[in-house]
Coordinates of C-alpha atoms in Angstrom, one line a residue:
Chain A
M12 CA 79.4 120.9 82.1
G13 CA 76.2 119.7 83.9
E14 CA 74.2 119.9 80.7
A15 CA 76.8 118.0 78.7
A16 CA 76.9 115.4 81.3
E17 CA 73.1 115.0 81.0
L18 CA 73.3 114.8 77.3
N19 CA 75.8 111.9 77.6
T20 CA 73.4 109.7 79.6
A21 CA 73.0 107.5 76.7
D22 CA 76.8 106.9 76.5
P23 CA 77.9 106.6 80.2
R24 CA 81.3 107.6 81.3
R25 CA 82.2 104.3 82.6
M26 CA 81.5 102.5 79.3
S27 CA 83.7 104.9 77.3
D28 CA 86.6 104.7 79.8
A29 CA 86.5 100.9 79.9
V30 CA 86.4 100.6 76.2
S31 CA 89.2 103.1 75.8
A32 CA 91.4 101.5 78.6
V33 CA 91.1 98.0 76.9
L34 CA 92.1 99.5 73.4
R35 CA 95.0 101.4 75.1
F36 CA 96.3 98.4 76.9
G37 CA 96.0 96.1 73.8
V38 CA 97.9 98.7 71.6
L39 CA 100.6 99.4 74.2
L40 CA 101.3 95.7 74.9
S41 CA 101.3 94.9 71.1
A42 CA 103.6 98.0 70.4
A43 CA 106.1 96.8 73.1
V44 CA 106.2 93.1 71.9
I45 CA 106.5 94.2 68.1
A46 CA 109.4 96.9 69.1
L47 CA 111.3 93.9 71.0
G48 CA 111.0 91.8 67.9
T49 CA 112.1 94.6 65.7
L50 CA 115.1 95.3 67.7
L51 CA 116.0 91.5 67.6
L52 CA 115.5 91.6 63.8
L53 CA 117.9 94.4 63.5
L54 CA 120.4 92.8 65.6
R55 CA 120.3 89.6 63.6
F56 CA 119.4 90.9 60.0
G57 CA 119.8 94.6 60.3
S58 CA 122.7 94.7 57.6
L59 CA 121.5 92.1 55.3
D60 CA 119.9 92.8 51.8
S61 CA 116.1 93.2 52.2
G62 CA 115.5 91.9 48.7
S63 CA 115.5 88.2 49.3
L64 CA 113.5 88.5 52.7
L65 CA 110.8 90.4 50.9
T66 CA 110.3 88.1 48.0
Y67 CA 106.9 86.4 47.8
Y68 CA 106.8 82.6 47.0
P69 CA 103.4 81.6 46.1
S70 CA 104.3 78.0 47.0
A71 CA 105.7 79.0 50.3
P72 CA 104.3 82.3 51.4
H73 CA 105.8 84.1 54.4
G74 CA 109.2 83.2 53.0
G75 CA 108.8 79.7 54.2
F76 CA 107.9 80.9 57.5
D77 CA 105.4 78.8 59.3
P78 CA 102.5 80.6 60.9
S79 CA 101.1 77.9 63.0
L80 CA 100.8 78.4 66.9
T81 CA 103.3 75.4 67.6
A82 CA 105.8 77.1 65.4
L83 CA 105.1 80.4 67.1
A84 CA 105.6 78.9 70.6
A85 CA 108.9 77.2 69.4
G86 CA 110.1 80.5 67.9
L87 CA 109.2 82.5 71.0
S88 CA 111.2 80.2 73.2
S89 CA 114.2 80.8 71.2
L90 CA 113.6 84.5 70.7
N91 CA 113.2 84.2 66.9
P92 CA 112.6 87.9 65.9
Y93 CA 109.9 86.7 63.3
S94 CA 107.9 84.9 66.1
V95 CA 108.1 87.8 68.5
I96 CA 106.7 90.1 65.9
D97 CA 104.0 87.7 65.1
A98 CA 103.1 87.3 68.8
G99 CA 102.7 91.3 68.9
T100 CA 100.7 91.1 65.8
L101 CA 98.4 88.6 67.4
I102 CA 97.7 90.8 70.3
L103 CA 97.2 93.8 68.0
L104 CA 94.4 91.5 66.0
A105 CA 92.8 90.4 69.4
T106 CA 92.3 94.0 70.5
P107 CA 89.2 94.8 68.7
V108 CA 87.7 91.4 69.7
A109 CA 88.5 92.1 73.3
R110 CA 86.8 95.5 72.8
V111 CA 83.6 93.9 71.4
A112 CA 83.4 91.3 74.1
L113 CA 83.8 93.9 76.7
S114 CA 81.1 96.0 75.3
A115 CA 78.7 93.1 75.5
L116 CA 79.4 92.8 79.2
L117 CA 79.0 96.5 79.7
F118 CA 75.6 96.6 77.7
A119 CA 74.5 93.7 79.9
A120 CA 75.5 95.6 83.1
E121 CA 73.4 98.5 81.9
R122 CA 70.5 96.1 81.1
D123 CA 70.5 97.4 77.6
R124 CA 68.9 94.4 76.0
P125 CA 68.9 95.4 72.2
Y126 CA 72.5 96.3 72.5
V127 CA 73.4 93.1 74.3
Y128 CA 71.9 91.2 71.4
I129 CA 73.6 93.3 68.8
T130 CA 77.1 93.0 70.4
L131 CA 76.7 89.4 70.8
T132 CA 75.8 88.9 67.3
V133 CA 78.9 91.0 66.1
L134 CA 81.1 89.0 68.5
S135 CA 79.8 85.7 67.0
L136 CA 80.2 86.8 63.4
L137 CA 83.7 88.1 64.2
L138 CA 84.9 85.0 66.1
F139 CA 83.5 82.8 63.3
S140 CA 85.3 84.8 60.6
M141 CA 88.5 84.9 62.5
L142 CA 88.7 81.5 63.9
V143 CA 86.7 79.3 61.5
T144 CA 86.7 80.4 58.1
P145 CA 90.6 80.3 57.8
F146 CA 90.2 76.5 58.1
I147 CA 87.3 76.2 55.5
P148 CA 89.0 75.4 52.3
H149 CA 86.4 77.4 50.1
F150 CA 87.4 80.6 51.9
N151 CA 91.0 79.9 51.7
G152 CA 91.3 79.8 47.9
Chain B
M18 CA 118.4 98.0 50.1
L19 CA 119.5 96.9 53.7
V20 CA 117.0 95.6 56.1
F21 CA 117.5 98.5 58.5
E22 CA 116.9 101.0 55.6
F23 CA 113.7 99.3 54.6
L24 CA 112.5 99.3 58.2
T25 CA 113.4 103.0 58.8
V26 CA 111.7 104.0 55.4
M27 CA 108.5 101.9 56.1
F28 CA 108.2 103.4 59.8
L29 CA 108.3 106.9 58.6
V30 CA 105.8 106.3 55.8
S31 CA 103.5 104.5 58.2
I32 CA 103.6 107.4 60.7
V33 CA 102.1 109.6 57.9
A34 CA 99.6 106.9 57.0
G35 CA 98.5 106.6 60.6
F36 CA 98.1 110.2 61.0
L37 CA 96.1 110.7 58.0
G38 CA 94.0 107.7 58.4
S39 CA 93.1 108.3 62.0
I40 CA 91.7 111.9 61.0
V41 CA 89.6 110.8 58.1
G42 CA 88.5 107.3 59.4
I43 CA 90.3 105.1 57.0
G44 CA 92.9 102.5 57.6
G45 CA 96.0 103.8 55.8
G46 CA 96.3 101.0 53.2
I47 CA 95.7 103.9 50.7
V48 CA 99.3 105.0 51.6
I49 CA 101.0 101.6 52.5
I50 CA 100.0 99.6 49.6
P51 CA 101.3 101.7 46.7
I52 CA 104.5 102.3 48.6
L53 CA 105.2 98.6 49.3
T54 CA 104.1 97.6 45.8
I55 CA 105.5 100.3 43.5
F56 CA 108.4 101.6 45.5
F57 CA 109.7 98.5 47.1
G58 CA 108.2 96.0 44.6
V59 CA 106.8 93.8 47.2
D60 CA 104.2 91.2 46.2
I61 CA 100.4 92.7 46.4
H62 CA 99.6 89.8 48.6
F63 CA 102.2 91.0 51.4
A64 CA 100.9 94.6 50.9
I65 CA 97.3 93.6 51.5
G66 CA 98.5 91.6 54.5
A67 CA 100.2 94.6 55.9
S68 CA 97.4 96.9 55.0
I69 CA 95.0 94.6 57.0
V70 CA 97.2 95.0 60.1
S71 CA 97.5 98.6 59.4
I72 CA 93.7 99.1 59.6
I73 CA 93.6 97.4 62.9
A74 CA 96.5 99.6 64.4
T75 CA 95.0 102.8 63.0
S76 CA 91.7 101.8 64.4
S77 CA 92.7 100.7 67.9
G78 CA 95.6 103.4 68.2
A79 CA 93.3 106.4 67.6
A80 CA 90.0 104.9 68.9
A81 CA 91.4 104.8 72.6
T82 CA 91.5 108.5 72.5
Y83 CA 88.5 109.2 70.3
V84 CA 86.3 107.0 72.8
R85 CA 87.8 108.5 75.8
D86 CA 87.0 111.9 74.5
R87 CA 83.4 110.7 73.7
I88 CA 83.5 111.8 70.0
T89 CA 83.0 108.2 68.8
N90 CA 79.4 107.2 69.2
L91 CA 79.7 103.5 70.6
R92 CA 76.1 102.6 70.0
I93 CA 76.0 103.8 66.3
G94 CA 79.2 102.0 65.9
M95 CA 78.1 98.8 67.3
F96 CA 74.8 98.8 65.4
L97 CA 76.6 99.4 62.1
E98 CA 79.0 96.6 62.9
L99 CA 76.3 94.2 62.4
G100 CA 76.4 95.1 58.8
T101 CA 80.1 95.3 58.2
T102 CA 80.9 91.9 59.8
A103 CA 78.1 90.1 58.0
G104 CA 79.1 91.7 54.7
A105 CA 82.8 90.9 55.2
I106 CA 82.0 87.2 55.7
V107 CA 79.8 87.0 52.6
G108 CA 82.5 88.9 50.6
A109 CA 85.2 86.4 51.7
A110 CA 83.0 83.5 50.8
V111 CA 82.2 84.8 47.2
A112 CA 85.8 86.3 46.6
V113 CA 86.8 83.0 44.9
Y114 CA 84.3 83.6 42.2
S115 CA 84.8 87.2 41.6
D116 CA 87.0 89.2 39.3
S117 CA 89.0 91.4 41.6
A118 CA 90.1 93.8 38.8
L119 CA 86.5 94.5 37.8
L120 CA 85.3 94.9 41.5
G121 CA 88.0 97.3 42.1
L122 CA 86.7 99.4 39.4
V123 CA 83.2 99.2 40.5
F124 CA 84.3 100.3 44.0
A125 CA 86.4 103.2 42.6
G126 CA 83.4 104.3 40.4
V127 CA 81.1 104.3 43.6
L128 CA 83.7 106.4 45.4
L129 CA 84.1 108.8 42.7
V130 CA 80.2 109.2 42.1
S131 CA 79.9 109.9 45.9
L132 CA 82.3 112.9 45.5
I133 CA 79.4 114.8 44.1
P134 CA 77.2 115.1 47.1
L135 CA 80.3 115.3 49.2
I136 CA 81.5 118.4 47.3
R137 CA 78.0 119.9 47.4
K138 CA 77.9 120.2 51.1
V139 CA 81.7 120.9 51.5
G140 CA 81.2 123.9 53.7
E141 CA 78.5 122.4 55.9
D142 CA 79.6 122.3 59.5
I143 CA 76.9 120.6 61.6
P144 CA 74.1 118.9 59.6
S145 CA 70.5 120.1 60.5
N146 CA 69.2 118.0 63.3
P147 CA 66.4 115.8 62.2
V148 CA 63.7 114.4 64.7
L149 CA 64.7 111.0 66.1
H150 CA 62.1 108.4 65.1
G151 CA 61.5 104.9 64.1
L152 CA 64.4 102.4 64.5
A153 CA 66.9 105.2 65.2
A154 CA 64.9 106.1 68.2
R155 CA 64.4 102.7 69.5
L156 CA 68.2 102.1 69.4
E157 CA 69.1 105.5 70.6
L158 CA 71.0 106.4 67.6
K159 CA 71.8 110.0 68.9
G160 CA 74.6 111.7 70.8
S161 CA 76.5 114.7 71.6
Y162 CA 80.2 115.7 71.9
V163 CA 82.2 118.7 73.1
E164 CA 83.8 120.9 70.6
A165 CA 87.4 122.3 71.2
D166 CA 85.8 125.6 71.9
G167 CA 83.7 124.1 74.7
S168 CA 80.4 124.2 72.8
T169 CA 78.3 120.9 73.0
V170 CA 77.0 119.4 69.6
T171 CA 73.9 117.4 69.8
Y172 CA 72.8 115.2 66.9
N173 CA 70.2 112.6 65.8
A174 CA 70.8 110.0 63.3
T175 CA 68.3 109.3 60.5
R176 CA 67.9 106.5 58.0
P177 CA 69.5 103.7 60.2
G178 CA 68.3 101.1 57.5
T179 CA 70.1 102.8 54.6
G180 CA 73.1 103.3 56.9
L181 CA 73.1 99.5 57.6
V182 CA 72.7 98.5 54.1
G183 CA 75.7 100.8 53.2
M184 CA 77.8 99.0 55.8
V185 CA 76.8 95.6 54.4
V186 CA 78.1 96.8 50.9
A187 CA 81.3 98.2 52.7
G188 CA 81.8 94.9 54.4
L189 CA 81.4 93.1 51.2
F190 CA 84.1 95.1 49.6
S191 CA 86.4 94.6 52.5
G192 CA 85.9 91.0 52.2
L193 CA 86.3 90.8 48.4
L194 CA 89.2 93.2 48.1
G195 CA 91.0 93.0 51.4
I196 CA 90.5 96.8 52.2
G197 CA 89.0 98.5 55.2
S198 CA 86.5 100.5 53.0
G199 CA 86.5 103.3 55.6
T200 CA 85.8 105.8 52.8
F201 CA 82.5 104.0 52.3
K202 CA 81.6 103.9 55.9
V203 CA 82.3 107.5 56.3
L204 CA 80.1 108.2 53.3
A205 CA 77.2 106.3 54.5
M206 CA 77.2 108.0 57.8
D207 CA 77.8 111.4 56.5
L208 CA 75.2 111.3 53.6
A209 CA 72.7 108.9 54.6
M210 CA 72.5 109.3 58.3
K211 CA 73.4 112.9 58.7
I212 CA 75.8 112.3 61.5
P213 CA 78.4 115.2 62.0
M214 CA 81.6 114.7 60.1
K215 CA 83.9 114.3 63.1
V216 CA 81.5 111.7 64.6
S217 CA 81.5 109.8 61.3
T218 CA 85.1 109.7 60.8
T219 CA 85.8 108.7 64.4
T220 CA 83.0 106.1 64.5
S221 CA 84.3 104.7 61.1
N222 CA 87.8 104.6 62.7
F223 CA 86.3 102.6 65.5
M224 CA 84.6 100.2 63.2
I225 CA 87.3 99.4 60.6
G226 CA 89.3 97.6 63.3
V227 CA 86.6 95.0 63.7
T228 CA 86.0 94.7 59.8
A229 CA 89.7 94.2 59.3
A230 CA 89.9 91.8 62.3
A231 CA 87.2 89.7 60.6
S232 CA 89.3 88.8 57.7
A233 CA 92.7 88.9 59.3
G234 CA 92.7 85.4 60.3
I235 CA 92.6 84.3 56.7
Y236 CA 95.4 86.5 55.7
F237 CA 97.5 85.5 58.7
I238 CA 97.0 81.6 58.1
R239 CA 97.7 82.1 54.4
G240 CA 101.1 83.6 55.5
D241 CA 100.4 86.9 53.8
V242 CA 101.3 88.7 57.1
D243 CA 104.9 89.0 56.7
P244 CA 106.6 90.1 60.1
L245 CA 109.4 92.1 58.4
I246 CA 106.9 94.3 56.8
V247 CA 104.2 94.2 59.4
A248 CA 106.7 95.4 62.2
P249 CA 107.6 98.9 61.0
V250 CA 104.1 99.4 59.6
A251 CA 102.4 98.5 63.0
L252 CA 104.7 100.7 65.0
G253 CA 104.7 103.7 62.6
I254 CA 100.7 103.4 62.2
L255 CA 100.3 103.3 66.1
A256 CA 102.6 106.4 66.6
G257 CA 101.0 108.5 63.6
A258 CA 97.5 107.6 64.7
A259 CA 98.0 108.6 68.4
A260 CA 99.2 111.9 67.1
G261 CA 96.1 112.3 64.7
A262 CA 93.7 111.5 67.4
R263 CA 95.3 114.4 69.4
V264 CA 94.8 116.8 66.4
L265 CA 91.3 116.0 65.2
P266 CA 89.3 117.4 68.2
R267 CA 90.8 120.8 67.3
A268 CA 90.0 120.5 63.7
R269 CA 86.8 121.9 62.1
N270 CA 84.1 119.7 60.6
P271 CA 84.4 121.4 57.0
T272 CA 88.2 121.0 57.2
V273 CA 87.8 117.3 57.9
R274 CA 85.3 116.9 55.0
K275 CA 87.8 118.7 52.5
V276 CA 90.7 116.4 53.7
F277 CA 88.4 113.4 53.3
A278 CA 87.2 114.3 49.8
V279 CA 90.8 114.7 48.7
V280 CA 91.7 111.2 50.3
L281 CA 88.7 109.7 48.7
A282 CA 89.5 111.0 45.2
V283 CA 93.2 109.7 45.6
G284 CA 92.0 106.4 46.9
A285 CA 89.6 105.9 43.8
I286 CA 92.1 106.8 41.3
E287 CA 94.7 104.4 43.0
M288 CA 92.0 101.6 42.8
V289 CA 91.4 102.4 39.1
L290 CA 95.3 102.1 38.5
R291 CA 95.6 98.8 40.4
A292 CA 92.6 97.4 38.7
L293 CA 94.0 98.3 35.3
G294 CA 97.3 96.7 36.3

């Protein structure tokens, strides 16, 4: 074990454990919220026919469901199953971002300059792509 | 079909997709997309939206375990994510001008051609250990992990430039086609960078979450992420990926490579069929 521990100095225990913990936390939280939403969905629509609910309307995608944050907040306060599932999905989408952000901090704590720059570049590209490009009409064709 | 029946079937299918995907380093869209479009007749837009979420779920669900067990190489993953995220943005930007059927055929062709080197080294366990030099040495692209039998495998990566270019191409296809392109990522690490198979699949698993997250925003705002489809897919994938991550450490590298080759062939044929409509 002593040898293995020495070989792992390039990948310290603390960093792996912290990254693993963030991923596990994000996954469990999103699974719990999505499970709650699914339960509400089953109670409300469980015995309906799924056909109409799964139809894709190009003019009104999402079956007319509004994906905006204000609609999400309103839906959450009334425990709308779709909104609860969407909230859980957003937590799931945020998990890799949180992992990259945490890695940047951990590389900084190790004073590992090249990797601080690499990680911050990835984080900027990721945030740009997730938060900015959806609102650029060109990307949204 | 009733809503609860749909949810049950998709949940079970997704467990299988998550299990398989977490072991070979791909996102599970290969299983999810045809079931949704062919079996349930769901529109391809919803199927791709669900696939994007399934990629992130497979990645985060299994990576928690792989990273804790130190099979995933965090440095190699972080370095290569430079290529995947940049490629994904460029891919999304030029997607409007592209013919997705033609692109699908090109991507499938690349995957099929790469079966040749993969099959040639099908019995290989641990690649011969090259000397760490140049960029790979400066960025410490090396590592070690402990096998199930207690032995420690030490490895050095080679050709980081080729690997990075491979990731830019993988990212381009992700942005263009809405896929995780985990197969391409594993190929680049296995064939170009000479990283042990298990490290390649787990590090690909680690990266696909970030590649998919990069394009998830667009699909979410467009309304392609349907909660009714995403809920059973996310829950099933998370369960399957957690199970797969417990199995992989005990699997042998040549076995993982064989399963990967089969999955790659099926995925390529599927893309050809989809491209031909």
